mmCIF file of C-alpha atoms in Angstrom:
data_model
loop_
_atom_site.group_PDB
_atom_site.id
_atom_site.type_symbol
_atom_site.label_atom_id
_atom_site.label_comp_id
_atom_site.label_asym_id
_atom_site.label_seq_id
_atom_site.Cartn_x
_atom_site.Cartn_y
_atom_site.Cartn_z
ATOM 1 C CA MET A 4 -50.696 174.599 -18.116
ATOM 2 C CA SER A 5 -48.579 172.256 -16.011
ATOM 3 C CA VAL A 6 -45.668 173.456 -13.967
ATOM 4 C CA GLN A 7 -42.673 171.199 -13.363
ATOM 5 C CA LEU A 8 -40.641 171.730 -10.241
ATOM 6 C CA LYS A 9 -36.913 171.246 -10.555
ATOM 7 C CA ARG A 10 -35.250 169.040 -7.992
ATOM 8 C CA PRO A 11 -32.646 171.123 -6.143
ATOM 9 C CA ALA A 12 -29.066 170.277 -6.992
ATOM 10 C CA ALA A 13 -27.017 168.484 -4.375
ATOM 11 C CA ALA A 14 -24.587 170.597 -2.387
ATOM 12 C CA PRO A 15 -21.006 169.841 -3.503
ATOM 13 C CA LEU A 16 -18.485 168.024 -1.347
ATOM 14 C CA LEU A 17 -15.527 170.391 -1.096
ATOM 15 C CA ALA A 18 -11.797 169.734 -0.882
ATOM 16 C CA LEU A 19 -11.116 171.399 2.471
ATOM 17 C CA SER A 20 -7.976 171.419 4.562
ATOM 18 C CA PRO A 21 -8.402 170.463 8.251
ATOM 19 C CA ARG A 22 -8.325 174.158 9.186
ATOM 20 C CA GLU A 23 -10.894 175.063 6.530
ATOM 21 C CA GLN A 24 -13.195 172.292 7.729
ATOM 22 C CA LEU A 25 -13.349 173.840 11.198
ATOM 23 C CA ARG A 26 -13.567 177.437 9.978
ATOM 24 C CA ALA A 27 -16.321 176.802 7.439
ATOM 25 C CA PRO A 28 -19.886 177.930 8.250
ATOM 26 C CA ARG A 29 -22.479 176.002 10.305
ATOM 27 C CA LEU A 30 -19.916 174.211 12.456
ATOM 28 C CA PRO A 31 -22.259 173.308 15.378
ATOM 29 C CA HIS A 32 -24.770 171.823 12.946
ATOM 30 C CA ARG A 33 -22.042 169.934 11.099
ATOM 31 C CA MET A 34 -20.471 168.598 14.318
ATOM 32 C CA THR A 35 -23.843 167.314 15.501
ATOM 33 C CA GLN A 36 -24.533 165.713 12.139
ATOM 34 C CA LEU A 37 -21.070 164.117 12.142
ATOM 35 C CA MET A 38 -21.544 162.533 15.573
ATOM 36 C CA ILE A 39 -25.023 161.257 14.761
ATOM 37 C CA GLY A 40 -23.774 159.804 11.473
ATOM 38 C CA LEU A 41 -20.776 158.066 13.032
ATOM 39 C CA SER A 42 -22.879 156.646 15.870
ATOM 40 C CA LEU A 43 -25.476 155.282 13.441
ATOM 41 C CA TYR A 44 -22.699 153.896 11.262
ATOM 42 C CA GLY A 45 -21.273 151.887 14.153
ATOM 43 C CA PHE A 46 -24.740 150.684 15.162
ATOM 44 C CA SER A 47 -25.483 149.608 11.581
ATOM 45 C CA MET A 48 -22.273 147.583 11.552
ATOM 46 C CA ALA A 49 -23.454 145.796 14.701
ATOM 47 C CA MET A 50 -26.745 145.015 12.946
ATOM 48 C CA LEU A 51 -24.869 143.410 10.056
ATOM 49 C CA VAL A 52 -22.719 141.350 12.418
ATOM 50 C CA ARG A 53 -25.741 140.098 14.363
ATOM 51 C CA SER A 54 -27.582 139.149 11.164
ATOM 52 C CA THR A 55 -24.843 136.488 10.614
ATOM 53 C CA LEU A 56 -25.578 136.655 6.866
ATOM 54 C CA GLY A 57 -22.325 138.273 5.676
ATOM 55 C CA LEU A 58 -20.409 141.507 6.085
ATOM 56 C CA ASP A 59 -18.869 144.238 3.949
ATOM 57 C CA PRO A 60 -15.172 143.684 3.046
ATOM 58 C CA TRP A 61 -13.644 145.763 5.860
ATOM 59 C CA ASP A 62 -15.899 144.148 8.458
ATOM 60 C CA VAL A 63 -15.035 140.677 7.167
ATOM 61 C CA PHE A 64 -11.451 141.680 7.960
ATOM 62 C CA HIS A 65 -12.426 143.115 11.354
ATOM 63 C CA GLU A 66 -14.389 140.006 12.269
ATOM 64 C CA GLY A 67 -11.519 137.757 11.217
ATOM 65 C CA LEU A 68 -9.145 139.670 13.486
ATOM 66 C CA THR A 69 -11.705 139.527 16.294
ATOM 67 C CA LYS A 70 -11.851 135.739 16.039
ATOM 68 C CA ARG A 71 -8.062 135.444 15.979
ATOM 69 C CA THR A 72 -7.306 137.864 18.804
ATOM 70 C CA GLY A 73 -10.303 137.606 21.101
ATOM 71 C CA ALA A 74 -10.575 141.417 21.195
ATOM 72 C CA SER A 75 -13.965 143.089 20.906
ATOM 73 C CA PHE A 76 -15.174 144.101 17.442
ATOM 74 C CA GLY A 77 -14.966 147.769 18.394
ATOM 75 C CA THR A 78 -11.408 147.399 19.674
ATOM 76 C CA VAL A 79 -10.341 145.836 16.383
ATOM 77 C CA ILE A 80 -12.041 148.650 14.433
ATOM 78 C CA LEU A 81 -10.164 151.181 16.565
ATOM 79 C CA VAL A 82 -6.746 149.531 16.129
ATOM 80 C CA VAL A 83 -7.204 148.990 12.381
ATOM 81 C CA GLY A 84 -8.392 152.586 11.959
ATOM 82 C CA LEU A 85 -5.300 153.920 13.727
ATOM 83 C CA ALA A 86 -3.068 151.631 11.645
ATOM 84 C CA VAL A 87 -4.673 152.893 8.435
ATOM 85 C CA LEU A 88 -4.092 156.472 9.604
ATOM 86 C CA LEU A 89 -0.381 155.694 9.875
ATOM 87 C CA LEU A 90 -0.465 154.830 6.166
ATOM 88 C CA TRP A 91 -1.549 158.422 5.524
ATOM 89 C CA VAL A 92 1.900 159.660 6.587
ATOM 90 C CA PRO A 93 3.835 158.604 3.441
ATOM 91 C CA LEU A 94 0.852 159.803 1.387
ATOM 92 C CA ARG A 95 1.273 163.267 2.940
ATOM 93 C CA GLN A 96 -2.354 163.499 4.032
ATOM 94 C CA TRP A 97 -3.649 165.384 7.070
ATOM 95 C CA PRO A 98 -6.658 164.003 8.958
ATOM 96 C CA GLY A 99 -9.572 166.267 9.738
ATOM 97 C CA PHE A 100 -11.581 166.299 12.952
ATOM 98 C CA GLY A 101 -14.092 163.929 11.346
ATOM 99 C CA THR A 102 -11.292 161.507 10.466
ATOM 100 C CA ILE A 103 -10.165 161.183 14.079
ATOM 101 C CA ALA A 104 -13.741 161.055 15.371
ATOM 102 C CA ASN A 105 -14.465 158.329 12.832
ATOM 103 C CA VAL A 106 -11.914 156.002 14.423
ATOM 104 C CA PHE A 107 -13.155 156.355 17.999
ATOM 105 C CA VAL A 108 -16.907 156.950 17.693
ATOM 106 C CA ILE A 109 -17.587 154.099 15.261
ATOM 107 C CA ALA A 110 -15.565 151.677 17.396
ATOM 108 C CA PHE A 111 -17.515 152.627 20.531
ATOM 109 C CA ALA A 112 -20.922 152.616 18.794
ATOM 110 C CA THR A 113 -20.276 149.190 17.280
ATOM 111 C CA ASP A 114 -19.534 147.622 20.653
ATOM 112 C CA VAL A 115 -22.643 149.280 22.142
ATOM 113 C CA GLY A 116 -24.740 147.924 19.277
ATOM 114 C CA LEU A 117 -23.334 144.412 19.711
ATOM 115 C CA ALA A 118 -24.133 144.592 23.428
ATOM 116 C CA VAL A 119 -27.816 145.400 22.862
ATOM 117 C CA ILE A 120 -28.594 143.390 19.707
ATOM 118 C CA ALA A 121 -28.950 139.626 19.922
ATOM 119 C CA VAL A 122 -28.657 137.178 17.033
ATOM 120 C CA PRO A 123 -32.241 136.380 15.904
ATOM 121 C CA ASP A 124 -33.401 132.778 15.645
ATOM 122 C CA ALA A 125 -35.703 133.196 12.644
ATOM 123 C CA LEU A 126 -34.241 133.616 9.155
ATOM 124 C CA ALA A 127 -36.774 136.351 8.355
ATOM 125 C CA ALA A 128 -35.578 138.363 11.344
ATOM 126 C CA LYS A 129 -31.963 137.925 10.267
ATOM 127 C CA VAL A 130 -32.801 139.162 6.764
ATOM 128 C CA ALA A 131 -34.664 142.159 8.237
ATOM 129 C CA LEU A 132 -31.665 142.958 10.427
ATOM 130 C CA LEU A 133 -29.365 142.693 7.409
ATOM 131 C CA VAL A 134 -31.473 144.899 5.128
ATOM 132 C CA GLY A 135 -32.076 147.442 7.886
ATOM 133 C CA GLY A 136 -28.362 147.526 8.652
ATOM 134 C CA VAL A 137 -27.397 148.162 5.041
ATOM 135 C CA ILE A 138 -29.962 150.974 4.669
ATOM 136 C CA LEU A 139 -28.949 152.549 7.988
ATOM 137 C CA ASN A 140 -25.316 152.318 6.906
ATOM 138 C CA GLY A 141 -26.176 154.320 3.789
ATOM 139 C CA VAL A 142 -28.034 156.949 5.837
ATOM 140 C CA ALA A 143 -25.112 157.173 8.273
ATOM 141 C CA GLY A 144 -22.583 157.500 5.452
ATOM 142 C CA GLY A 145 -24.564 160.371 3.945
ATOM 143 C CA LEU A 146 -24.713 162.085 7.338
ATOM 144 C CA TYR A 147 -21.059 161.903 8.334
ATOM 145 C CA ILE A 148 -19.574 162.446 4.876
ATOM 146 C CA GLY A 149 -22.044 165.252 4.229
ATOM 147 C CA SER A 150 -20.884 167.094 7.357
ATOM 148 C CA GLN A 151 -17.725 168.016 5.405
ATOM 149 C CA LEU A 152 -15.404 167.449 8.370
ATOM 150 C CA GLY A 153 -12.963 165.046 6.752
ATOM 151 C CA PRO A 154 -13.047 161.537 5.252
ATOM 152 C CA GLY A 155 -12.784 158.331 7.249
ATOM 153 C CA PRO A 156 -9.347 156.678 7.479
ATOM 154 C CA ARG A 157 -10.172 154.019 4.877
ATOM 155 C CA ASP A 158 -11.658 156.473 2.350
ATOM 156 C CA GLY A 159 -8.700 158.791 2.864
ATOM 157 C CA LEU A 160 -6.307 155.926 2.186
ATOM 158 C CA MET A 161 -8.011 155.348 -1.150
ATOM 159 C CA THR A 162 -7.999 159.013 -2.216
ATOM 160 C CA GLY A 163 -4.402 159.436 -1.029
ATOM 161 C CA LEU A 164 -3.249 156.475 -3.123
ATOM 162 C CA VAL A 165 -5.118 157.823 -6.138
ATOM 163 C CA ARG A 166 -3.454 161.216 -5.802
ATOM 164 C CA ARG A 167 0.060 159.861 -5.243
ATOM 165 C CA THR A 168 0.035 157.017 -7.800
ATOM 166 C CA GLY A 169 -2.259 158.259 -10.556
ATOM 167 C CA TRP A 170 -4.296 155.044 -10.384
ATOM 168 C CA SER A 171 -8.023 155.285 -11.033
ATOM 169 C CA ILE A 172 -10.450 155.491 -8.118
ATOM 170 C CA ARG A 173 -12.226 152.357 -9.338
ATOM 171 C CA ALA A 174 -9.043 150.287 -9.548
ATOM 172 C CA THR A 175 -7.720 151.553 -6.216
ATOM 173 C CA ARG A 176 -10.999 150.998 -4.326
ATOM 174 C CA THR A 177 -11.460 147.566 -5.875
ATOM 175 C CA GLY A 178 -7.880 146.525 -5.119
ATOM 176 C CA ILE A 179 -8.086 147.602 -1.471
ATOM 177 C CA GLU A 180 -11.422 145.883 -0.894
ATOM 178 C CA ILE A 181 -10.338 142.647 -2.562
ATOM 179 C CA LEU A 182 -7.215 142.624 -0.391
ATOM 180 C CA VAL A 183 -9.063 143.180 2.900
ATOM 181 C CA LEU A 184 -11.879 140.796 1.912
ATOM 182 C CA ALA A 185 -9.458 137.988 1.071
ATOM 183 C CA SER A 186 -7.443 138.630 4.235
ATOM 184 C CA GLY A 187 -10.588 138.664 6.357
ATOM 185 C CA PHE A 188 -11.884 135.459 4.800
ATOM 186 C CA LEU A 189 -8.582 133.688 5.502
ATOM 187 C CA LEU A 190 -8.805 134.904 9.108
ATOM 188 C CA GLY A 191 -12.316 133.458 9.476
ATOM 189 C CA GLY A 192 -14.545 136.446 8.670
ATOM 190 C CA THR A 193 -18.101 135.884 7.423
ATOM 191 C CA LEU A 194 -18.963 136.128 3.732
ATOM 192 C CA GLY A 195 -22.499 135.633 2.508
ATOM 193 C CA LEU A 196 -25.669 137.300 1.264
ATOM 194 C CA GLY A 197 -24.841 140.438 3.204
ATOM 195 C CA THR A 198 -21.489 140.797 1.467
ATOM 196 C CA VAL A 199 -23.149 140.749 -1.947
ATOM 197 C CA LEU A 200 -26.075 142.972 -0.909
ATOM 198 C CA TYR A 201 -23.736 145.547 0.606
ATOM 199 C CA ALA A 202 -21.468 145.611 -2.449
ATOM 200 C CA LEU A 203 -24.420 146.137 -4.825
ATOM 201 C CA THR A 204 -26.379 148.729 -2.846
ATOM 202 C CA ILE A 205 -24.107 150.817 -0.624
ATOM 203 C CA GLY A 206 -22.856 153.061 -3.453
ATOM 204 C CA PRO A 207 -26.334 154.110 -4.652
ATOM 205 C CA LEU A 208 -27.570 154.449 -1.052
ATOM 206 C CA VAL A 209 -24.733 156.747 0.029
ATOM 207 C CA GLN A 210 -25.083 158.785 -3.177
ATOM 208 C CA PHE A 211 -28.804 159.261 -2.519
ATOM 209 C CA PHE A 212 -28.388 160.240 1.120
ATOM 210 C CA LEU A 213 -25.512 162.591 0.315
ATOM 211 C CA ARG A 214 -28.013 164.577 -1.756
ATOM 212 C CA VAL A 215 -30.171 164.836 1.344
ATOM 213 C CA PHE A 216 -27.576 165.516 4.038
ATOM 214 C CA THR A 217 -24.558 167.303 2.511
ATOM 215 C CA VAL A 218 -24.201 170.698 4.180
ATOM 216 C CA GLU A 219 -23.701 173.466 1.640
ATOM 217 C CA LEU A 220 -20.602 175.566 2.360
ATOM 218 C CA ARG A 221 -19.042 176.910 -0.854
ATOM 219 C CA PRO A 222 -16.053 178.759 0.670
ATOM 220 C CA ALA A 223 -14.241 180.891 -1.857
ATOM 221 C CA ASP A 224 -10.869 179.211 -1.305
ATOM 222 C CA ALA A 225 -12.037 175.599 -1.729
ATOM 223 C CA SER A 226 -12.839 173.591 -4.808
ATOM 224 C CA PRO A 227 -15.334 170.736 -5.331
ATOM 225 C CA GLN A 228 -13.957 167.220 -5.021
ATOM 226 C CA PRO A 229 -13.833 165.253 -8.302
#
């Protein structure tokens, strides 16, 4: 007789207020996971930049602003993140600790990554850097989102618009990314293989790694996110 083992269900992502996020169980573990995830996320972005084979929509925008202003990539990420947070105000959203940390830690980690990673000469090395960056980005997303300490500024903008307007998540996410991608391209940001690869794979990657890294909380006064 064969015995089949059931795969454990993924822990749910909960709709927590900023206060609930900090009062929920396993806070030291979640804080550590958050910081590791955000640091790896910034480093993965540097890997994608140094591959020179194309960026995700927001980083096309960031790179375009970098070329126009002469500011470092991390500085642009920081300024854009703060600007996006200002858009939360009319949406009546409150940032969590992870939201604020997202703005500063990713900006710093990206600049550190760009300082230590050089652009490879060989195409094979560039492709390896691109693929590794996309996978690491998925791991990092699972880590920091799974810490349940608040969404990033850009994700929060999307969910806030959905809640206030009644638009679908798909339409809202697509509209935002088309807008920033087109703006970044006009500013001189890099589109290419990486842009396509990221668009096709980042959703499944983050979904997979969320199953691995989401910290189970289940407070009585919170409900799962849709």
